[in-house]
CSV table of C-alpha atoms in Angstrom, one decimal:
chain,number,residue,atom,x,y,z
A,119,UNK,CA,65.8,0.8,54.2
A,120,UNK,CA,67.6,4.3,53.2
A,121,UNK,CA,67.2,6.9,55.8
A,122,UNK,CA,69.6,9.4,54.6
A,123,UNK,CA,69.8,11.0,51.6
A,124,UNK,CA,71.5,13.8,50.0
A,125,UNK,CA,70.3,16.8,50.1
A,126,UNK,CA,67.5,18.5,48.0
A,127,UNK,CA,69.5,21.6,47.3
A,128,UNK,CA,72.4,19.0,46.2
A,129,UNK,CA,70.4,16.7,43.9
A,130,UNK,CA,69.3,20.1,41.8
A,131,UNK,CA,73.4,20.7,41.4
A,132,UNK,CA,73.7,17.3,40.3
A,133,UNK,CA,70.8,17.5,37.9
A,134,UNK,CA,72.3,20.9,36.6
A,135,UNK,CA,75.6,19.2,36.3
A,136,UNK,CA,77.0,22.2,38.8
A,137,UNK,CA,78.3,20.1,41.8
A,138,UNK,CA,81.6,19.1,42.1
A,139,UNK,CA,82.9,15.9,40.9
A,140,UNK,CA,83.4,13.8,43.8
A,141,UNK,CA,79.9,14.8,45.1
A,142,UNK,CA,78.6,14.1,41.8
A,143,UNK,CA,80.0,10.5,42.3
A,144,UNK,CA,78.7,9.7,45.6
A,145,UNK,CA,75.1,11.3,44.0
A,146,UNK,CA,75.4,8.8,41.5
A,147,UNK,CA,76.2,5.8,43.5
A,148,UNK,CA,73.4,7.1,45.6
A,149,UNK,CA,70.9,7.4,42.4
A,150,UNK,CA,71.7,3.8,41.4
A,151,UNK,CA,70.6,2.4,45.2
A,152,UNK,CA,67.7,5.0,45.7
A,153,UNK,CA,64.6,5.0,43.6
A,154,UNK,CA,62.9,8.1,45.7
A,155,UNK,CA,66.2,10.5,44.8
A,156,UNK,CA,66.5,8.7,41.3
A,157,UNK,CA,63.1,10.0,40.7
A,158,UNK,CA,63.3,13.7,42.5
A,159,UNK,CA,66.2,14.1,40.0
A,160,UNK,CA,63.9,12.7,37.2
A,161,UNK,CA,62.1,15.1,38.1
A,162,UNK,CA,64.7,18.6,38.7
A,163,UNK,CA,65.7,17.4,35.3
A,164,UNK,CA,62.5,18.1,33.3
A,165,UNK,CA,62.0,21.3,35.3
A,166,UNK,CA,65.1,22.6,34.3
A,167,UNK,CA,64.4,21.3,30.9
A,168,UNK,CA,61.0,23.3,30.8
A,169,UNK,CA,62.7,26.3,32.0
A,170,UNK,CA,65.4,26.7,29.5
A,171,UNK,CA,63.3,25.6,26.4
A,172,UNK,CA,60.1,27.1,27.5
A,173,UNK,CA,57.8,28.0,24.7
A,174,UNK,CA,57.6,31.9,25.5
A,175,UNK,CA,62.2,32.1,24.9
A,176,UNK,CA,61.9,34.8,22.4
A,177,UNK,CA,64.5,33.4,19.4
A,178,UNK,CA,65.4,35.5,16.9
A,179,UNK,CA,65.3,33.6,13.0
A,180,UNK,CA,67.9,31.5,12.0
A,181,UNK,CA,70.8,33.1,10.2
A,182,UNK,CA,72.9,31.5,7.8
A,183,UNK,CA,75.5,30.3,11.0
A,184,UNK,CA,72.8,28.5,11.7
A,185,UNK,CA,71.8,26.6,8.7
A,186,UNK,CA,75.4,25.7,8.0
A,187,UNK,CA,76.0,24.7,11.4
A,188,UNK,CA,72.2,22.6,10.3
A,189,UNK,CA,73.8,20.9,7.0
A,190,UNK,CA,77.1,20.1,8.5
A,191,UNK,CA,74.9,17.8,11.8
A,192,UNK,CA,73.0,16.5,8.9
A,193,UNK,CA,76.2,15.3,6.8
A,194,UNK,CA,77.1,13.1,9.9
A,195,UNK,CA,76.2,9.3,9.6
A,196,UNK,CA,74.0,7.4,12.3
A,197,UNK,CA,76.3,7.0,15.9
A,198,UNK,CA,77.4,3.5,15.6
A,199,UNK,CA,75.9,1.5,18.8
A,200,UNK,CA,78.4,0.9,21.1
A,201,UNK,CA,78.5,-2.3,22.8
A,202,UNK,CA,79.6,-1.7,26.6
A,203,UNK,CA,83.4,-2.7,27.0
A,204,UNK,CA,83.0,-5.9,30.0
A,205,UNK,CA,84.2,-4.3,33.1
A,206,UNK,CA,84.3,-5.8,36.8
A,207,UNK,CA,80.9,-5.0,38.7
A,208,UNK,CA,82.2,-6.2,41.8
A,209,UNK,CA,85.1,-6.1,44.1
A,210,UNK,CA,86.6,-8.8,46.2
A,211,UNK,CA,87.6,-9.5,49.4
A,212,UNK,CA,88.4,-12.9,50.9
A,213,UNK,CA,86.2,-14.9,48.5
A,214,UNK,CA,82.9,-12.4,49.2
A,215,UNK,CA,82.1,-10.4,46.1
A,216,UNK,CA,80.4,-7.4,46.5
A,217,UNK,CA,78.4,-5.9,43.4
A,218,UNK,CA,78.8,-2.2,43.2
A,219,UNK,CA,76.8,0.7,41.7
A,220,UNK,CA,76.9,1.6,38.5
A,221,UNK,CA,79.4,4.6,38.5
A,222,UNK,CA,82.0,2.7,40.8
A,223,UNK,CA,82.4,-0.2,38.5
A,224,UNK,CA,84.5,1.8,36.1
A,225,UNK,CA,87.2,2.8,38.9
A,226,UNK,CA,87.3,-1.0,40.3
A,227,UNK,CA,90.7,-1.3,38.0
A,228,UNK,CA,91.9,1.3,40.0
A,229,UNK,CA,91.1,-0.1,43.1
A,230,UNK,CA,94.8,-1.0,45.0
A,231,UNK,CA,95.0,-3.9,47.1
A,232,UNK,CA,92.7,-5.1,50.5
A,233,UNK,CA,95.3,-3.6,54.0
A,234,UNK,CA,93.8,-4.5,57.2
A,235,UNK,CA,93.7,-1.1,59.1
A,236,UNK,CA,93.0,-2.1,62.3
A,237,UNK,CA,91.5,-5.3,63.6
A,238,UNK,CA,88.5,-6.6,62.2
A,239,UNK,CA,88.9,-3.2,59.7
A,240,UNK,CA,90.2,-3.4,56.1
A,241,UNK,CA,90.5,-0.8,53.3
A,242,UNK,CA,91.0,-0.5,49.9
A,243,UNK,CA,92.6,2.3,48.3
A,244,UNK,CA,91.2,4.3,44.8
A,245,UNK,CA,92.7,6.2,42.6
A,246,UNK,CA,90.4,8.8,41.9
A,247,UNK,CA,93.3,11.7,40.3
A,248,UNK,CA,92.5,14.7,41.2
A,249,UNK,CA,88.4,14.1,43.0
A,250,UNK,CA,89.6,13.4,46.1
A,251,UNK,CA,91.2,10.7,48.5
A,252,UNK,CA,88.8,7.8,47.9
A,253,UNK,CA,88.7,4.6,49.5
A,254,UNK,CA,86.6,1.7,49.9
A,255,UNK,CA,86.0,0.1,54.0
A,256,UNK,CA,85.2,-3.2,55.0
A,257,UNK,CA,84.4,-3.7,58.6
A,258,UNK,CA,84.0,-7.3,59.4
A,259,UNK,CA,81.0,-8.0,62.1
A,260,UNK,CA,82.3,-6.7,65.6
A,261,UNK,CA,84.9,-4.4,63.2
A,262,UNK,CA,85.3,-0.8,64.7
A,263,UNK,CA,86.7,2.3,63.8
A,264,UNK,CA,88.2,4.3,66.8
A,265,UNK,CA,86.0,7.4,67.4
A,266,UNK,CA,87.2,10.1,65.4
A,267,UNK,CA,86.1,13.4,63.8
A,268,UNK,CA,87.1,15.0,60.7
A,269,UNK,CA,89.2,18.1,59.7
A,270,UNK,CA,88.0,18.2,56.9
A,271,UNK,CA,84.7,16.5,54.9
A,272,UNK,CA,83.9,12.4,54.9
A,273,UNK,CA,81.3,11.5,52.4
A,274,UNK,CA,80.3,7.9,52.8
A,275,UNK,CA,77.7,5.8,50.8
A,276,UNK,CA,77.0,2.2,52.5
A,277,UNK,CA,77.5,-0.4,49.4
A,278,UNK,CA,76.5,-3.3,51.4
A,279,UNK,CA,75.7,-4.5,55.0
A,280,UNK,CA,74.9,-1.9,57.8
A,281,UNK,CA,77.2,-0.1,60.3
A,282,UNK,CA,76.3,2.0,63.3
A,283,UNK,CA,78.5,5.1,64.1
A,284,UNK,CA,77.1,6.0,67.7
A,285,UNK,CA,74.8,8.5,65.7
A,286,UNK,CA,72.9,6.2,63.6
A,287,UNK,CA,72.0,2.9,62.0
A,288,UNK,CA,73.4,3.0,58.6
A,289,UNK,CA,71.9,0.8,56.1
A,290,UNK,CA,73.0,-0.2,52.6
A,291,UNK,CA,72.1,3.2,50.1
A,292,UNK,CA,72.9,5.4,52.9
A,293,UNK,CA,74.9,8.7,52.4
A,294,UNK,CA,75.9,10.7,54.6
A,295,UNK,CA,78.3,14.1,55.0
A,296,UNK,CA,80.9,14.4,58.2
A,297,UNK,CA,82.4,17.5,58.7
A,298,UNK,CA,84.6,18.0,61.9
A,299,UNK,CA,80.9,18.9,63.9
A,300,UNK,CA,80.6,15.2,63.8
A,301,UNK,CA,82.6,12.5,66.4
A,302,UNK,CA,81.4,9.2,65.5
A,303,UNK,CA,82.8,5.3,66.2
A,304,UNK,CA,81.7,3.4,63.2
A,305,UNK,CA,81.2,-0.1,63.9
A,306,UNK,CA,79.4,-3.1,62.4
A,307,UNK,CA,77.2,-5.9,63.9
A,308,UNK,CA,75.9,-7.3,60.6
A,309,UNK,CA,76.5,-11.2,59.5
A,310,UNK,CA,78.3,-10.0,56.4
A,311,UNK,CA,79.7,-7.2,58.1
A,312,UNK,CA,79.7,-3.4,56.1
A,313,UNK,CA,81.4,-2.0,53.2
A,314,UNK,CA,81.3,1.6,52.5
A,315,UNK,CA,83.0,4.3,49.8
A,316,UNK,CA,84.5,7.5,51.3
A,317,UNK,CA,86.0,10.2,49.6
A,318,UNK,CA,87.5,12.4,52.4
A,319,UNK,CA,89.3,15.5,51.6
A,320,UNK,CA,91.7,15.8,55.1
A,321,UNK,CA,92.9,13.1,57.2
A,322,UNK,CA,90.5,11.8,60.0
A,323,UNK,CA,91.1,13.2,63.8
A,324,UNK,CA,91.0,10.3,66.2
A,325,UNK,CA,89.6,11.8,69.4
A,326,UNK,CA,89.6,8.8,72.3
A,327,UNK,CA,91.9,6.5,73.6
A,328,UNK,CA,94.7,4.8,72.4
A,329,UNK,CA,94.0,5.8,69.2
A,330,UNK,CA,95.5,9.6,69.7
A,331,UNK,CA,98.6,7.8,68.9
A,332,UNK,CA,97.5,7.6,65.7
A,333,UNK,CA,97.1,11.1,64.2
A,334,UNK,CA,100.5,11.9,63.4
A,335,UNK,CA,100.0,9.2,61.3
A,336,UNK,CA,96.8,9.2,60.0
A,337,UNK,CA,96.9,10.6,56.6
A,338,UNK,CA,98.9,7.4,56.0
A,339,UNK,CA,95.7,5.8,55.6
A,340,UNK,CA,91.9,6.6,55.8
A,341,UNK,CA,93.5,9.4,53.3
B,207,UNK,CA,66.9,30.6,0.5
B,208,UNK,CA,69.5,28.3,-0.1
B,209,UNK,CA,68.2,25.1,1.6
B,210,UNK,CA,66.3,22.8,0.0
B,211,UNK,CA,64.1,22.4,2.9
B,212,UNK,CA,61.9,25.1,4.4
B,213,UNK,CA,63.0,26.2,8.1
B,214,UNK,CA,60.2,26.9,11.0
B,215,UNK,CA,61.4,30.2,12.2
B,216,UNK,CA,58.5,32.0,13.7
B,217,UNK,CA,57.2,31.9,17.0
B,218,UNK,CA,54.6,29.4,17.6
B,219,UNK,CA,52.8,31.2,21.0
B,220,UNK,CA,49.7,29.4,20.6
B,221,UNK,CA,50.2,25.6,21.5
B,222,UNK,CA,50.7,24.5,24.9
B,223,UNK,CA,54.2,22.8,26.2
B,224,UNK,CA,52.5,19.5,26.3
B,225,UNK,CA,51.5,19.5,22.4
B,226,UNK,CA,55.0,20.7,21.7
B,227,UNK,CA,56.7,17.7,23.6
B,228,UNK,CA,54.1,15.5,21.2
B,229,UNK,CA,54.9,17.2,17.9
B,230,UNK,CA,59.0,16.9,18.5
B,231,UNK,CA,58.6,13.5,19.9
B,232,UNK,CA,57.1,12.7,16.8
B,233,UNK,CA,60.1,14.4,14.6
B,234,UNK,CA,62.2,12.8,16.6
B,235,UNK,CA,60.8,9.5,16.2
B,236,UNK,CA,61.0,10.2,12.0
B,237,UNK,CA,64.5,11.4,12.3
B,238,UNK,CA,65.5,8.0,14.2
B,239,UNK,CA,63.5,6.0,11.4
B,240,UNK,CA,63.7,7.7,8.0
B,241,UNK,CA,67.0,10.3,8.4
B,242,UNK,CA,64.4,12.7,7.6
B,243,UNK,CA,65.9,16.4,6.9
B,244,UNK,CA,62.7,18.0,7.2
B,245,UNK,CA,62.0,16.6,10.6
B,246,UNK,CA,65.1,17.7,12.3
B,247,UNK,CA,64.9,20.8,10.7
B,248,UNK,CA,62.0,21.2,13.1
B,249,UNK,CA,63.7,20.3,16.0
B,250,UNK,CA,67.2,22.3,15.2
B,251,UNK,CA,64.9,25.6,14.9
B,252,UNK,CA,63.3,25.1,18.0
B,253,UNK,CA,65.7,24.1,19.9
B,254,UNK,CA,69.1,25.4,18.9
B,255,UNK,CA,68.5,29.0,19.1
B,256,UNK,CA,67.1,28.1,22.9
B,257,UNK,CA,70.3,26.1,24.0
B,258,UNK,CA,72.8,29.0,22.6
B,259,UNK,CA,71.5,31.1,25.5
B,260,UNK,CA,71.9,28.5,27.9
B,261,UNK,CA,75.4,28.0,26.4
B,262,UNK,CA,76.0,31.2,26.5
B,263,UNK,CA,75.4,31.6,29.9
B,264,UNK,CA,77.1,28.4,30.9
B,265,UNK,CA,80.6,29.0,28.7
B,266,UNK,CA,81.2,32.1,29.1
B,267,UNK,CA,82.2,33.0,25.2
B,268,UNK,CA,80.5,32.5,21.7
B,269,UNK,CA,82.9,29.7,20.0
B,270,UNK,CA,82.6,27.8,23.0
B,271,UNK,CA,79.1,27.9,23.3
B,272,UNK,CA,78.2,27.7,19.8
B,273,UNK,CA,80.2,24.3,20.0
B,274,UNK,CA,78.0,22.7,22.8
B,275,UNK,CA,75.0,24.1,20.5
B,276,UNK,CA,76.5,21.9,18.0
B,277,UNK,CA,77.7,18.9,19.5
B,278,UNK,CA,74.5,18.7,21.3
B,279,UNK,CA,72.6,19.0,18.0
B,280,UNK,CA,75.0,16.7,16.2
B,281,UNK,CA,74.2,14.3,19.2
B,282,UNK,CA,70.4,14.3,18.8
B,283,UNK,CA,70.5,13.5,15.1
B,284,UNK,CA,73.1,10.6,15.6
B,285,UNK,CA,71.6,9.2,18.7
B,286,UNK,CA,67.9,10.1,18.1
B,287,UNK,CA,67.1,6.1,17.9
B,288,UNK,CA,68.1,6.0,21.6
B,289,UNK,CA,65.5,8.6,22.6
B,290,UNK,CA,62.6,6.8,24.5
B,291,UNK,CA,59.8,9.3,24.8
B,292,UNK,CA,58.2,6.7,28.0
B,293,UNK,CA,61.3,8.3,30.1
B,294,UNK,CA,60.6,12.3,29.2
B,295,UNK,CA,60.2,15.0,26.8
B,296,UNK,CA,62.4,15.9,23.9
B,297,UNK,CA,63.2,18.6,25.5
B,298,UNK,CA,64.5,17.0,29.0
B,299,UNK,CA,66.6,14.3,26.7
B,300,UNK,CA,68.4,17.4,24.9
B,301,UNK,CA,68.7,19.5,28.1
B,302,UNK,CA,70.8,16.1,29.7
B,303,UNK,CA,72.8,15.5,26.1
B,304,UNK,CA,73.8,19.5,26.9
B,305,UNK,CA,74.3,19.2,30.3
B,306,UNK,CA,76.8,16.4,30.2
B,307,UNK,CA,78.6,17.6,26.7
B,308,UNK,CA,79.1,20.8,29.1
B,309,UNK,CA,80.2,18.7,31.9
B,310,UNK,CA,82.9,17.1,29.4
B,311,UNK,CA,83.7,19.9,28.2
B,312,UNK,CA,84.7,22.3,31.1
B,313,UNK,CA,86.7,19.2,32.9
B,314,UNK,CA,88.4,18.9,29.8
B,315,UNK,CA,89.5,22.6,29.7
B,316,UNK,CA,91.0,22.9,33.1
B,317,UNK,CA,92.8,19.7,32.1
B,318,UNK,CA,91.3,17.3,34.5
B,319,UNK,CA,92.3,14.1,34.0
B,320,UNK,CA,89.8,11.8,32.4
B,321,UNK,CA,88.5,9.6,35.1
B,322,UNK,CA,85.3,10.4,35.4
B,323,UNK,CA,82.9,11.5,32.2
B,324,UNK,CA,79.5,12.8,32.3
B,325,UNK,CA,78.3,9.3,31.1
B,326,UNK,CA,79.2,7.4,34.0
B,327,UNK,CA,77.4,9.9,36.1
B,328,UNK,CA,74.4,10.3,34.0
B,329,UNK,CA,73.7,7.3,32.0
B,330,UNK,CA,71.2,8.8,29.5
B,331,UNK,CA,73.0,8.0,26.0
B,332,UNK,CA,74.2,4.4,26.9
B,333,UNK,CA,73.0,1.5,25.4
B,334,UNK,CA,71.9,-0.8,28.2
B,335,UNK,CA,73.2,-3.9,26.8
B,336,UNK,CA,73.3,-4.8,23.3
B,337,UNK,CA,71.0,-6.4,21.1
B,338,UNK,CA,70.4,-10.3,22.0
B,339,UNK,CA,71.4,-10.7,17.9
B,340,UNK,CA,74.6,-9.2,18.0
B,341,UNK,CA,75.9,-11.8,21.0
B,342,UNK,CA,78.8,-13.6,19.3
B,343,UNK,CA,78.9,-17.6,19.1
B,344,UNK,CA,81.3,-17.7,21.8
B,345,UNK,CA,79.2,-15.7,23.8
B,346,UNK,CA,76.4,-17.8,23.0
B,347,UNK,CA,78.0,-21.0,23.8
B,348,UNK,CA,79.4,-19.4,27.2
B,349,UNK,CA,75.4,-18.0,27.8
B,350,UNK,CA,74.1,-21.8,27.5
B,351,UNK,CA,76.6,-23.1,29.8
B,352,UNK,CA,75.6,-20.1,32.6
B,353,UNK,CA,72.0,-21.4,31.4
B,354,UNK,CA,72.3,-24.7,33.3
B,355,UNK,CA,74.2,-24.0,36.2
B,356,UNK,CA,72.3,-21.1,37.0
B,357,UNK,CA,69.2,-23.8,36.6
B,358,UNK,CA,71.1,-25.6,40.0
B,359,UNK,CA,71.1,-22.7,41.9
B,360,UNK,CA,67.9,-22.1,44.8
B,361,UNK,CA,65.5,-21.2,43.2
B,362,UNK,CA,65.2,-17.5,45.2
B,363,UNK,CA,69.2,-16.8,44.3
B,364,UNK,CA,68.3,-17.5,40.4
B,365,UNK,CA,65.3,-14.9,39.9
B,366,UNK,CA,67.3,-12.8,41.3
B,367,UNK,CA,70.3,-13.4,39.2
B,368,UNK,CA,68.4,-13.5,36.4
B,369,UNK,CA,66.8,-10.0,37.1
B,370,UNK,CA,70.2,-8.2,37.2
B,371,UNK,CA,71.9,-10.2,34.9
B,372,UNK,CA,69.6,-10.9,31.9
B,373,UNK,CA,66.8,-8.3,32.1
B,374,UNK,CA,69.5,-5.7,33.4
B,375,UNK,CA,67.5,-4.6,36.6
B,376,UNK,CA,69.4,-2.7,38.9
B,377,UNK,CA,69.3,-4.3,42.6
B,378,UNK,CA,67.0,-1.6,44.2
B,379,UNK,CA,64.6,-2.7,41.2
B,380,UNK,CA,64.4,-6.3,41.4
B,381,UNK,CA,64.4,-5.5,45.4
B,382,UNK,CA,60.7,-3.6,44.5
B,383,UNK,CA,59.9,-6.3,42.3
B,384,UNK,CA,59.7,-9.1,44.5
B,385,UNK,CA,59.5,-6.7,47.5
B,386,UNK,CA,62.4,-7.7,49.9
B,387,UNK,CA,65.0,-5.4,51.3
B,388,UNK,CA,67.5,-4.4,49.4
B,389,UNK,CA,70.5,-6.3,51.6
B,390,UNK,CA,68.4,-9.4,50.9
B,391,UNK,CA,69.1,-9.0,47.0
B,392,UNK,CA,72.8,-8.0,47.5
B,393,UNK,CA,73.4,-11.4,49.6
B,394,UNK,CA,71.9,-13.3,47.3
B,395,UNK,CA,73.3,-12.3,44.4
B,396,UNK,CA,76.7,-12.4,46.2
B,397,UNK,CA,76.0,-16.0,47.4
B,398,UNK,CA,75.2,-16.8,44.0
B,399,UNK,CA,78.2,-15.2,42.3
B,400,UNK,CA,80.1,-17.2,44.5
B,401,UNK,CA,78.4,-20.6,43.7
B,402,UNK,CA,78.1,-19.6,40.1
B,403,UNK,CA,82.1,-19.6,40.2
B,404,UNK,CA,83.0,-22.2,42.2
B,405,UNK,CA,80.8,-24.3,39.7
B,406,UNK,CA,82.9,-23.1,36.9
B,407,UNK,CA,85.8,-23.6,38.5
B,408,UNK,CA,84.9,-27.4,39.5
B,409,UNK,CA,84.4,-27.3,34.9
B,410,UNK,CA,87.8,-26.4,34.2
């Protein structure tokens, strides 16, 4: 069951095609796992739609630029159909395959090898140029993620399985936004434990424990 | 005038949005079937004029936006066969065509690499999957093969490979279909996959 969503003011940038690109991503993802959104942006779409070709535009009459610009689309042939190049839909680790959205399929090629980060925690690196640091997380069941907080934003979408952070029950379709307001300890308890993609913008902040240790080296990884 | 074909250039005030999405519908659907000149005509005058303001607006100068006018336009008379009038209006097909030709277009000037494209994020002018005709004999032979060891699987863990795989459902559809959570399709399938390749693997 999804419980959290992007939000409404979001979904109308990403029906616009005004948000940025790693947020557009993540909507995506989102879109392909969430009929309710899929269909609010159905819906933002034709709105918009309605607005900019609405009956009452005034238009002035074509001029010639027009009619030349007119014979020249009409020269061109039919688009040939293009059959879909085969492309990975899942991603593997240790024998499970996990089948991913639509929109992450294409980046699974640049997807760098499983590292375990810590314990029961592995992650995935991908190369997402200049979107953002993306990654994807597996958390096996009992994994955890010492608690942390974030300097700058974490955007997560749960692929598959469910993870709790000490906030909330995550389930597969959820998105959520951390900024550095947020401490949270992710951890899973499902069978097949919990993979998520983040796209984080600043290395994480551990905030308890041990784990201080870490933050001079954290944008090493989860970055 | 120089056309051979007469151009629809004055305001039509009278008819209501809905008849207007009915009559361009139905030009598209003749542009997509006969290459009919007239037809798109129809659709160019209406909408054309229309999307150069929101081009304008958008881009920021004339040549640029005069060139999303186009490529949009060019797009609706090469792709019109893909438009599907059960998922919209004409005119929200054309606003998303424009939208994502924009999308493309101002990545492209600030040099972004291409890694993402407006496609992958809105699939509107994809094919889903192509034609069951145009599968090669390879293919074919491969398909049978799946056929009957996808016949050995449980018989919950085929529907629902067969509901992703060969009617192209997305998981959170075939998870309304036969209403069960959507954690319960993505372990089956997974459980599937796996069987499906050990299977093939046993073949080899």
């Amino acid at each position: 069951m999804i419980s959290f969503h992007p939000k409404y003011t979001d979904l109308q940038a990403f029906s616009a095609g005004n948000c940025n690109t790693a947020m557009a991503l993540m909507i995506s993802a989102h879109l392909d796992m969430c009929q309710q959104c899929h269909h609010d942006c159905i819906d933002i779409q034709s709105e918009l739609a309605a607005d900019l070709f609405s009956l009452s535009t005034p238009t002035a009459p074509l001029d010639s630029q027009y009619l030349a610009m007119m014979s020249n689309i009409t020269d061109l042939p039919v688009a040939k159909s293009i059959v879909n190049e085969a492309i990975n839909t899942s991603i593997e680790l240790d024998g499970k395959y996990f089948e991913l959205p639509r929109v992450l399929r294409r980046h699974v090629k640049n997807t760098g090898n499983w590292s375990r980060l810590l314990g029961k925690v592995w992650q995935a690196p991908v190369e997402l140029g200049d979107i953002g640091k993306a990654n994807f997380i597996y958390m096996e069941k009992g994994g955890r993620v010492p608690e942390h907080t974030h300097r700058g934003s974490e955007m997560t979408l749960v692929v598959d399985g469910q993870y709790n952070d000490g906030i909330a029950e995550y389930d597969c379709g959820d998105f959520t936004i951390m900024n550095n307001q947020h401490k949270h300890l992710p951890h899973s308890e499902a069978d097949d434990g919990c993979l998520v993609f983040t796209i984080v913008d600043q290395p994480l902040h551990f905030t308890a424990g041990i784990a201080r240790l870490l933050n001079p080296f954290s944008h090493l990884f989860f970055k | 005038m120089l056309v051979g074909i007469s151009l629809e250039t004055k305001q039509i005030n009278s008819i209501k949005p809905i008849e207007c999405a009915e009559e361009m519908s139905g030009y598209l659907r003749i542009v997509a079937s006969d290459r009919c000149k007239l037809s798109f005509s129809k659709i160019f005058s209406y909408f054309a004029p229309r999307l150069r303001s929101y081009a304008l607006k958008q881009m920021g100068n004339e040549a640029l936006a005069m060139e999303l006018v186009q490529d949009t336009m060019s797009n609706v008379w090469q792709k019109s066969h893909l438009f599907n009038s059960e998922k919209g209006s004409p005119s929200t097909w054309i606003f998303t065509i424009a939208r994502n030709l924009r999308f493309d277009m101002l990545r492209k000037q600030r040099n972004r690499k291409e890694d993402v494209c407006s496609d992958d994020l809105w699939p509107i002018l994809c094919e889903q999957t192509p034609d069951a005709n145009e599968v090669s004999l390879d293919h074919q032979v491969t398909m049978d093969e799946i056929g009957v060891l996808l016949d050995t699987l449980p018989e919950k863990q085929k529907l629902v490979i067969e509901a992703i795989y060969i009617d192209g459902k997305s998981q959170q559809e075939v998870a309304d279909e036969f209403d069960i959570p959507l954690g319960t399709v993505k372990s089956r399938t997974r459980l599937a996959l796996q069987r499906l390749k050990e299977m093939l693997k046993d073949d080899d």
